[in-house]
Amino acid sequence: MNRRKFVKTIGALAPAAAFVNSTFGNPLSKQVKPIVISTWQGNVKANEKAWEQLMNNLPALEAVHQGVMVPEADPDDMSVGYGGLPDRDGVVTLDACIMDHLGNIGAVMALENIIHASSVARGVMEKTPHVQLVGDGALQFALEQGFKKENLLTEKSVAAWKEWLKTSLYNPMTTVEEIQKSIENNHDTIGMLALDHQGNLSGACSTSGMAYKLHGRVGDSPIIGAGLYVDNEIGAATATGVGEEVVRICGSHTIVEAMRYGKSPEEACKSAVERLIKMKGETYCKKVQIGFIAVDKNGNTGCYSLLPKFTMAVRDQVGSRVIQAKSIF
Ligand code: SD4
């Protein structure tokens, strides 16, 4: 997709969202709050929902939860919740987690038949002594909490799966082409971070994971420290891309720690991406995509990815905009 088409696509999705290139570091470190950011330009709508909560003076936790529920319920979003692409056996399995400013956490992994995995994750956080539930146990808990069992497959996702079955090529790598395709669809995993009026941070992450994965595969998105991390003293980070690679470097925690030791959000995201290159080498890293977004305690934001075309959606007092992330390659 050329740049003009890319910008046009963004415009069509979110007329109010401007498109800007990322600038390195935060030369003008200032207090920006409230603010909400999320992975990928398709999540501008989710940001708006989160923003509404912040404007109603609700806490960041409520904002990120309501925000990620938007793509979870959207049948056209083929990477999250209802309509998400299934695993190789044709089963939609969802991963989600949530973390608040007090270090409370909750996650569900490989959850089936429930649209709002993030709500179940929040339930795990608020109503159980545990932090993670998987598979059947997660579903059992959801049903006990009154969630309704639903078919998460749509005509579109079944058609895509059937098309894939013709070759059944299982390639867990997110290639540049796949990323390109998902950008054209304007959707992908949502990782969302918010800083509220009180200056508190929270985050949530929700996905149907890699399309056509092995049944039972869990990525980074529901793993606290990998797909999401919040430290209310420092900042927060969240991830997208090939979960296996994000887990390998404990991506989001790595970024928060880098901010703790003085890096700006963008520098911190870049340092996590560089860590993967150091570990696995350039040849390997040119075949996988990982992208991070981060916000610090003052509301400064940043993003960085391995391969091009990663974007971050931002909503603050200034308005809604999409940032084109810098990438290593
Ligand atoms: C996963 N990180 O399950 C997710 C997938 C993703 O953009 O982010 N796709 O590995």
Tab-separated table of C-alpha atoms and ligand atoms in Angstrom:
chain	number	residue	atom	x	y	z
A	1	MET	CA	0.000	0.000	0.000
A	2	ASN	CA	1.465	3.354	-0.869
A	3	ARG	CA	1.535	6.165	1.622
A	4	ARG	CA	-1.291	8.078	0.030
A	5	LYS	CA	-3.613	5.077	0.150
A	6	PHE	CA	-2.483	4.352	3.682
A	7	VAL	CA	-3.292	7.848	4.892
A	8	LYS	CA	-6.582	7.743	3.016
A	9	THR	CA	-7.503	4.501	4.751
A	10	ILE	CA	-6.822	6.063	8.098
A	11	GLY	CA	-8.869	9.085	7.146
A	12	ALA	CA	-11.805	6.917	6.138
A	13	LEU	CA	-11.765	5.145	9.447
A	14	ALA	CA	-11.311	8.117	11.642
A	15	PRO	CA	-12.019	11.423	9.990
A	16	ALA	CA	-10.919	13.271	13.087
A	17	ALA	CA	-7.557	11.516	13.305
A	18	ALA	CA	-4.538	13.317	11.928
A	19	PHE	CA	-1.509	11.343	10.769
A	20	VAL	CA	1.928	12.226	12.082
A	21	ASN	CA	5.408	10.797	12.051
A	22	SER	CA	6.942	9.863	15.314
A	23	THR	CA	9.659	12.144	16.673
A	24	PHE	CA	12.526	10.673	18.586
A	25	GLY	CA	12.488	11.105	22.317
A	26	ASN	CA	10.479	13.697	24.134
A	27	PRO	CA	12.365	16.958	23.946
A	28	LEU	CA	9.473	18.775	25.551
A	29	SER	CA	8.667	16.496	28.418
A	30	LYS	CA	5.432	17.854	29.827
A	31	GLN	CA	2.362	16.761	31.710
A	32	VAL	CA	-0.207	15.431	29.260
A	33	LYS	CA	-3.224	13.975	30.948
A	34	PRO	CA	-5.521	12.391	30.453
A	35	ILE	CA	-4.324	10.429	27.434
A	36	VAL	CA	-5.085	7.111	25.793
A	37	ILE	CA	-2.967	5.234	23.259
A	38	SER	CA	-3.413	1.948	21.476
A	39	THR	CA	-1.710	-0.290	18.978
A	40	TRP	CA	-2.705	0.168	15.313
A	41	GLN	CA	-4.617	2.893	13.529
A	42	GLY	CA	-7.761	0.743	13.385
A	43	ASN	CA	-8.174	1.290	17.087
A	44	VAL	CA	-8.954	5.004	16.836
A	45	LYS	CA	-12.594	4.090	17.545
A	46	ALA	CA	-11.587	2.150	20.634
A	47	ASN	CA	-9.590	5.178	21.797
A	48	GLU	CA	-12.678	7.359	21.459
A	49	LYS	CA	-14.641	5.029	23.721
A	50	ALA	CA	-11.819	5.068	26.266
A	51	TRP	CA	-11.578	8.850	25.991
A	52	GLU	CA	-15.283	9.180	26.798
A	53	GLN	CA	-14.668	7.324	30.070
A	54	LEU	CA	-11.722	9.570	30.932
A	55	MET	CA	-13.814	12.655	30.141
A	56	ASN	CA	-16.441	11.361	32.544
A	57	ASN	CA	-13.698	11.328	35.139
A	58	LEU	CA	-13.690	7.550	35.290
A	59	PRO	CA	-10.444	5.763	36.135
A	60	ALA	CA	-7.932	4.608	33.512
A	61	LEU	CA	-8.924	1.008	34.262
A	62	GLU	CA	-12.483	1.693	33.127
A	63	ALA	CA	-11.193	3.525	30.060
A	64	VAL	CA	-8.958	0.702	28.814
A	65	HIS	CA	-11.579	-1.917	29.559
A	66	GLN	CA	-14.354	-0.090	27.691
A	67	GLY	CA	-11.877	0.744	24.934
A	68	VAL	CA	-10.764	-2.797	24.141
A	69	MET	CA	-14.373	-3.988	24.259
A	70	VAL	CA	-14.959	-2.043	21.014
A	71	PRO	CA	-12.858	-4.251	18.685
A	72	GLU	CA	-13.817	-7.338	20.719
A	73	ALA	CA	-17.431	-6.838	19.636
A	74	ASP	CA	-16.617	-5.827	16.053
A	75	PRO	CA	-17.209	-8.722	13.618
A	76	ASP	CA	-15.048	-6.979	11.010
A	77	ASP	CA	-12.019	-6.978	13.277
A	78	MET	CA	-10.458	-10.318	12.440
A	79	SER	CA	-7.757	-10.229	15.121
A	80	VAL	CA	-9.794	-9.653	18.271
A	81	GLY	CA	-12.888	-11.187	19.872
A	82	TYR	CA	-15.989	-11.853	17.750
A	83	GLY	CA	-14.946	-12.467	14.149
A	84	GLY	CA	-11.323	-13.133	15.123
A	85	LEU	CA	-9.585	-15.672	12.879
A	86	PRO	CA	-9.650	-19.194	14.317
A	87	ASP	CA	-6.823	-21.610	15.017
A	88	ARG	CA	-5.898	-24.342	12.528
A	89	ASP	CA	-8.776	-26.494	13.803
A	90	GLY	CA	-11.311	-23.748	13.150
A	91	VAL	CA	-11.704	-22.787	16.811
A	92	VAL	CA	-11.523	-19.161	17.950
A	93	THR	CA	-9.448	-18.929	21.129
A	94	LEU	CA	-9.006	-15.578	22.818
A	95	ASP	CA	-6.223	-14.146	24.981
A	96	ALA	CA	-6.581	-11.007	27.109
A	97	CYS	CA	-5.194	-9.306	30.168
A	98	ILE	CA	-5.682	-6.171	32.197
A	99	MET	CA	-3.562	-4.320	34.761
A	100	ASP	CA	-4.333	-1.328	36.959
A	101	HIS	CA	-2.323	1.325	38.787
A	102	LEU	CA	-2.207	-0.720	41.980
A	103	GLY	CA	-0.522	-3.698	40.374
A	104	ASN	CA	-3.754	-5.673	40.207
A	105	ILE	CA	-3.717	-8.067	37.263
A	106	GLY	CA	-6.006	-10.540	35.544
A	107	ALA	CA	-5.705	-12.657	32.421
A	108	VAL	CA	-7.466	-15.320	30.403
A	109	MET	CA	-5.787	-17.524	27.841
A	110	ALA	CA	-7.240	-19.721	25.108
A	111	LEU	CA	-10.756	-18.733	26.109
A	112	GLU	CA	-13.502	-19.970	23.778
A	113	ASN	CA	-17.033	-18.756	23.031
A	114	ILE	CA	-16.995	-15.524	25.046
A	115	ILE	CA	-16.847	-12.243	23.137
A	116	HIS	CA	-15.359	-10.024	25.812
A	117	ALA	CA	-12.217	-11.801	26.948
A	118	SER	CA	-11.036	-8.555	28.574
A	119	SER	CA	-14.120	-8.537	30.827
A	120	VAL	CA	-13.398	-12.087	31.929
A	121	ALA	CA	-9.774	-11.064	32.576
A	122	ARG	CA	-11.063	-8.201	34.699
A	123	GLY	CA	-13.286	-10.685	36.518
A	124	VAL	CA	-10.258	-12.858	37.266
A	125	MET	CA	-8.524	-9.760	38.646
A	126	GLU	CA	-11.408	-8.498	40.760
A	127	LYS	CA	-13.251	-11.635	41.813
A	128	THR	CA	-10.690	-14.388	42.282
A	129	PRO	CA	-7.514	-14.799	44.315
A	130	HIS	CA	-5.745	-15.744	41.050
A	131	VAL	CA	-4.267	-13.813	38.150
A	132	GLN	CA	-4.618	-16.209	35.203
A	133	LEU	CA	-7.219	-18.701	34.033
A	134	VAL	CA	-6.869	-20.822	30.909
A	135	GLY	CA	-9.067	-22.763	28.493
A	136	ASP	CA	-11.966	-24.696	30.002
A	137	GLY	CA	-11.367	-23.233	33.451
A	138	ALA	CA	-11.547	-19.705	32.078
A	139	LEU	CA	-14.781	-20.544	30.261
A	140	GLN	CA	-16.266	-22.177	33.355
A	141	PHE	CA	-15.442	-19.064	35.389
A	142	ALA	CA	-16.938	-16.796	32.715
A	143	LEU	CA	-20.190	-18.771	32.657
A	144	GLU	CA	-20.389	-18.691	36.445
A	145	GLN	CA	-20.031	-14.916	36.230
A	146	GLY	CA	-23.014	-14.729	33.892
A	147	PHE	CA	-21.224	-14.342	30.543
A	148	LYS	CA	-23.113	-15.834	27.610
A	149	LYS	CA	-21.666	-18.575	25.425
A	150	GLU	CA	-21.568	-17.391	21.802
A	151	ASN	CA	-20.310	-18.574	18.463
A	152	LEU	CA	-17.341	-16.321	17.681
A	153	LEU	CA	-17.029	-17.428	14.064
A	154	THR	CA	-18.445	-15.223	11.329
A	155	GLU	CA	-19.054	-16.009	7.675
A	156	LYS	CA	-15.981	-13.980	6.841
A	157	SER	CA	-13.675	-15.738	9.310
A	158	VAL	CA	-14.923	-19.198	8.296
A	159	ALA	CA	-14.360	-18.330	4.641
A	160	ALA	CA	-10.811	-17.158	5.406
A	161	TRP	CA	-10.102	-20.337	7.400
A	162	LYS	CA	-11.455	-22.540	4.586
A	163	GLU	CA	-9.243	-20.715	2.143
A	164	TRP	CA	-6.275	-21.324	4.419
A	165	LEU	CA	-7.178	-25.015	4.714
A	166	LYS	CA	-6.500	-25.429	0.988
A	167	THR	CA	-2.780	-25.162	1.702
A	168	SER	CA	-2.767	-25.463	5.503
A	169	LEU	CA	0.614	-23.801	5.522
A	170	TYR	CA	1.334	-23.187	9.146
A	171	ASN	CA	3.673	-20.288	9.400
A	172	PRO	CA	3.547	-18.567	12.757
A	173	MET	CA	5.781	-15.793	11.462
A	174	THR	CA	4.001	-12.543	10.839
A	175	THR	CA	5.520	-11.678	7.493
A	176	VAL	CA	5.707	-8.206	6.038
A	177	GLU	CA	2.995	-9.299	3.601
A	178	GLU	CA	0.709	-10.455	6.398
A	179	ILE	CA	1.250	-7.235	8.280
A	180	GLN	CA	0.521	-5.321	5.084
A	181	LYS	CA	-2.703	-7.272	4.634
A	182	SER	CA	-3.797	-6.677	8.178
A	183	ILE	CA	-3.092	-2.966	7.792
A	184	GLU	CA	-5.306	-2.963	4.710
A	185	ASN	CA	-7.989	-4.520	6.903
A	186	ASN	CA	-7.159	-1.827	9.410
A	187	HIS	CA	-7.245	-4.097	12.412
A	188	ASP	CA	-4.987	-6.064	14.648
A	189	THR	CA	-4.428	-7.013	18.269
A	190	ILE	CA	-5.372	-4.195	20.590
A	191	GLY	CA	-3.045	-3.136	23.373
A	192	MET	CA	-4.339	-0.002	25.088
A	193	LEU	CA	-2.831	2.238	27.774
A	194	ALA	CA	-4.480	5.149	29.560
A	195	LEU	CA	-3.430	7.857	32.008
A	196	ASP	CA	-6.420	9.367	33.819
A	197	HIS	CA	-7.157	12.757	35.393
A	198	GLN	CA	-5.767	11.506	38.698
A	199	GLY	CA	-2.495	10.599	37.008
A	200	ASN	CA	-3.080	6.863	37.325
A	201	LEU	CA	-2.140	4.393	34.612
A	202	SER	CA	-3.872	1.207	33.458
A	203	GLY	CA	-3.620	-1.078	30.449
A	204	ALA	CA	-5.464	-3.859	28.657
A	205	CYS	CA	-4.616	-6.151	25.784
A	206	SER	CA	-6.960	-8.406	23.793
A	207	THR	CA	-6.517	-10.675	20.771
A	208	SER	CA	-7.590	-13.809	18.969
A	209	GLY	CA	-3.876	-14.433	18.532
A	210	MET	CA	-2.031	-15.592	15.461
A	211	ALA	CA	-4.421	-16.876	12.816
A	212	TYR	CA	-4.342	-20.657	12.279
A	213	LYS	CA	-2.105	-21.226	15.297
A	214	LEU	CA	-1.911	-24.655	16.917
A	215	HIS	CA	-4.903	-25.284	19.150
A	216	GLY	CA	-3.963	-24.196	22.670
A	217	ARG	CA	-1.210	-21.820	21.586
A	218	VAL	CA	-0.953	-18.746	23.786
A	219	GLY	CA	0.889	-15.636	22.658
A	220	ASP	CA	2.244	-12.634	24.502
A	221	SER	CA	-0.995	-10.660	24.733
A	222	PRO	CA	-2.387	-12.187	27.970
A	223	ILE	CA	1.014	-12.471	29.643
A	224	ILE	CA	1.696	-9.689	32.106
A	225	GLY	CA	5.202	-8.417	31.457
A	226	ALA	CA	5.188	-9.560	27.830
A	227	GLY	CA	2.039	-8.205	26.149
A	228	LEU	CA	1.354	-5.571	28.807
A	229	TYR	CA	2.938	-3.978	31.827
A	230	VAL	CA	1.990	-1.049	34.033
A	231	ASP	CA	4.033	0.532	36.796
A	232	ASN	CA	2.171	3.526	38.143
A	233	GLU	CA	5.395	5.210	39.274
A	234	ILE	CA	7.058	4.979	35.875
A	235	GLY	CA	4.830	4.220	32.908
A	236	ALA	CA	3.206	1.469	30.896
A	237	ALA	CA	3.832	-0.496	27.707
A	238	THR	CA	2.001	-2.945	25.484
A	239	ALA	CA	2.846	-5.042	22.452
A	240	THR	CA	1.704	-6.472	19.156
A	241	GLY	CA	3.253	-8.742	16.553
A	242	VAL	CA	4.641	-12.254	16.853
A	243	GLY	CA	3.901	-13.149	20.453
A	244	GLU	CA	6.659	-15.727	20.648
A	245	GLU	CA	9.215	-12.956	20.086
A	246	VAL	CA	7.613	-10.552	22.553
A	247	VAL	CA	7.566	-13.239	25.255
A	248	ARG	CA	11.235	-14.026	24.554
A	249	ILE	CA	12.284	-10.553	25.679
A	250	CYS	CA	9.495	-9.913	28.254
A	251	GLY	CA	8.794	-6.953	25.982
A	252	SER	CA	6.500	-4.682	27.961
A	253	HIS	CA	8.288	-5.110	31.277
A	254	THR	CA	11.612	-4.518	29.545
A	255	ILE	CA	10.271	-1.206	28.222
A	256	VAL	CA	8.946	-0.020	31.580
A	257	GLU	CA	12.314	-0.840	33.154
A	258	ALA	CA	14.118	1.085	30.408
A	259	MET	CA	11.901	4.096	31.166
A	260	ARG	CA	12.705	3.654	34.854
A	261	TYR	CA	16.373	4.071	33.998
A	262	GLY	CA	15.783	7.258	32.067
A	263	LYS	CA	14.808	6.378	28.523
A	264	SER	CA	11.928	8.200	26.869
A	265	PRO	CA	8.959	5.993	25.847
A	266	GLU	CA	10.186	5.856	22.255
A	267	GLU	CA	13.782	5.114	23.206
A	268	ALA	CA	12.545	2.429	25.589
A	269	CYS	CA	10.430	0.770	22.865
A	270	LYS	CA	13.403	0.887	20.519
A	271	SER	CA	15.680	-0.696	23.108
A	272	ALA	CA	13.298	-3.662	23.501
A	273	VAL	CA	13.227	-4.204	19.741
A	274	GLU	CA	17.029	-4.021	19.667
A	275	ARG	CA	17.225	-6.611	22.417
A	276	LEU	CA	15.492	-9.133	20.177
A	277	ILE	CA	17.943	-8.403	17.381
A	278	LYS	CA	20.830	-8.903	19.775
A	279	MET	CA	19.364	-12.222	20.866
A	280	LYS	CA	18.247	-13.664	17.545
A	281	GLY	CA	20.221	-11.779	14.912
A	282	GLU	CA	19.234	-9.602	11.989
A	283	THR	CA	18.368	-12.340	9.503
A	284	TYR	CA	15.857	-13.874	11.882
A	285	CYS	CA	14.421	-10.510	12.903
A	286	LYS	CA	13.828	-9.394	9.317
A	287	LYS	CA	11.159	-12.097	9.083
A	288	VAL	CA	9.117	-11.218	12.142
A	289	GLN	CA	7.240	-8.177	13.250
A	290	ILE	CA	6.994	-6.855	16.773
A	291	GLY	CA	5.706	-3.414	17.707
A	292	PHE	CA	5.503	-1.632	21.034
A	293	ILE	CA	3.793	1.462	22.388
A	294	ALA	CA	4.515	3.124	25.721
A	295	VAL	CA	3.438	6.033	27.863
A	296	ASP	CA	5.273	7.477	30.819
A	297	LYS	CA	3.873	8.864	34.040
A	298	ASN	CA	3.746	12.374	32.521
A	299	GLY	CA	1.782	11.276	29.475
A	300	ASN	CA	4.705	11.317	27.032
A	301	THR	CA	4.223	8.564	24.481
A	302	GLY	CA	6.351	6.573	22.057
A	303	CYS	CA	6.325	3.579	19.758
A	304	TYR	CA	8.788	1.475	17.769
A	305	SER	CA	8.749	-1.667	15.652
A	306	LEU	CA	11.071	-4.112	13.973
A	307	LEU	CA	9.552	-3.858	10.490
A	308	PRO	CA	7.809	-0.859	8.933
A	309	LYS	CA	4.089	-0.048	8.912
A	310	PHE	CA	3.356	-0.262	12.609
A	311	THR	CA	1.120	2.509	13.916
A	312	MET	CA	-0.078	3.875	17.241
A	313	ALA	CA	-3.422	5.602	17.761
A	314	VAL	CA	-3.393	8.503	20.244
A	315	ARG	CA	-6.228	10.404	21.879
A	316	ASP	CA	-5.658	13.406	24.147
A	317	GLN	CA	-6.973	16.952	24.630
A	318	VAL	CA	-5.485	17.943	21.278
A	319	GLY	CA	-7.569	15.331	19.468
A	320	SER	CA	-7.205	11.999	17.768
A	321	ARG	CA	-4.181	11.106	15.665
A	322	VAL	CA	-2.264	8.174	14.290
A	323	ILE	CA	1.498	7.980	14.702
A	324	GLN	CA	3.578	6.114	12.163
A	325	ALA	CA	6.159	4.239	14.239
A	326	LYS	CA	9.821	4.225	13.330
A	327	SER	CA	11.245	0.797	12.679
A	328	ILE	CA	14.676	-0.800	12.755
A	329	PHE	CA	14.432	-2.261	9.225
B	1	SD4	C1	-0.087	-12.949	19.406
B	1	SD4	N1	0.704	-10.712	19.679
B	1	SD4	O1	-0.998	-13.715	19.701
B	1	SD4	C2	-0.407	-11.491	19.209
B	1	SD4	C3	-0.761	-11.280	17.784
B	1	SD4	C4	-0.686	-9.875	17.316
B	1	SD4	O2	-0.813	-8.362	15.698
B	1	SD4	O3	-0.354	-8.952	18.004
B	1	SD4	N2	-0.954	-9.630	16.081
B	1	SD4	O4	1.056	-13.322	19.205
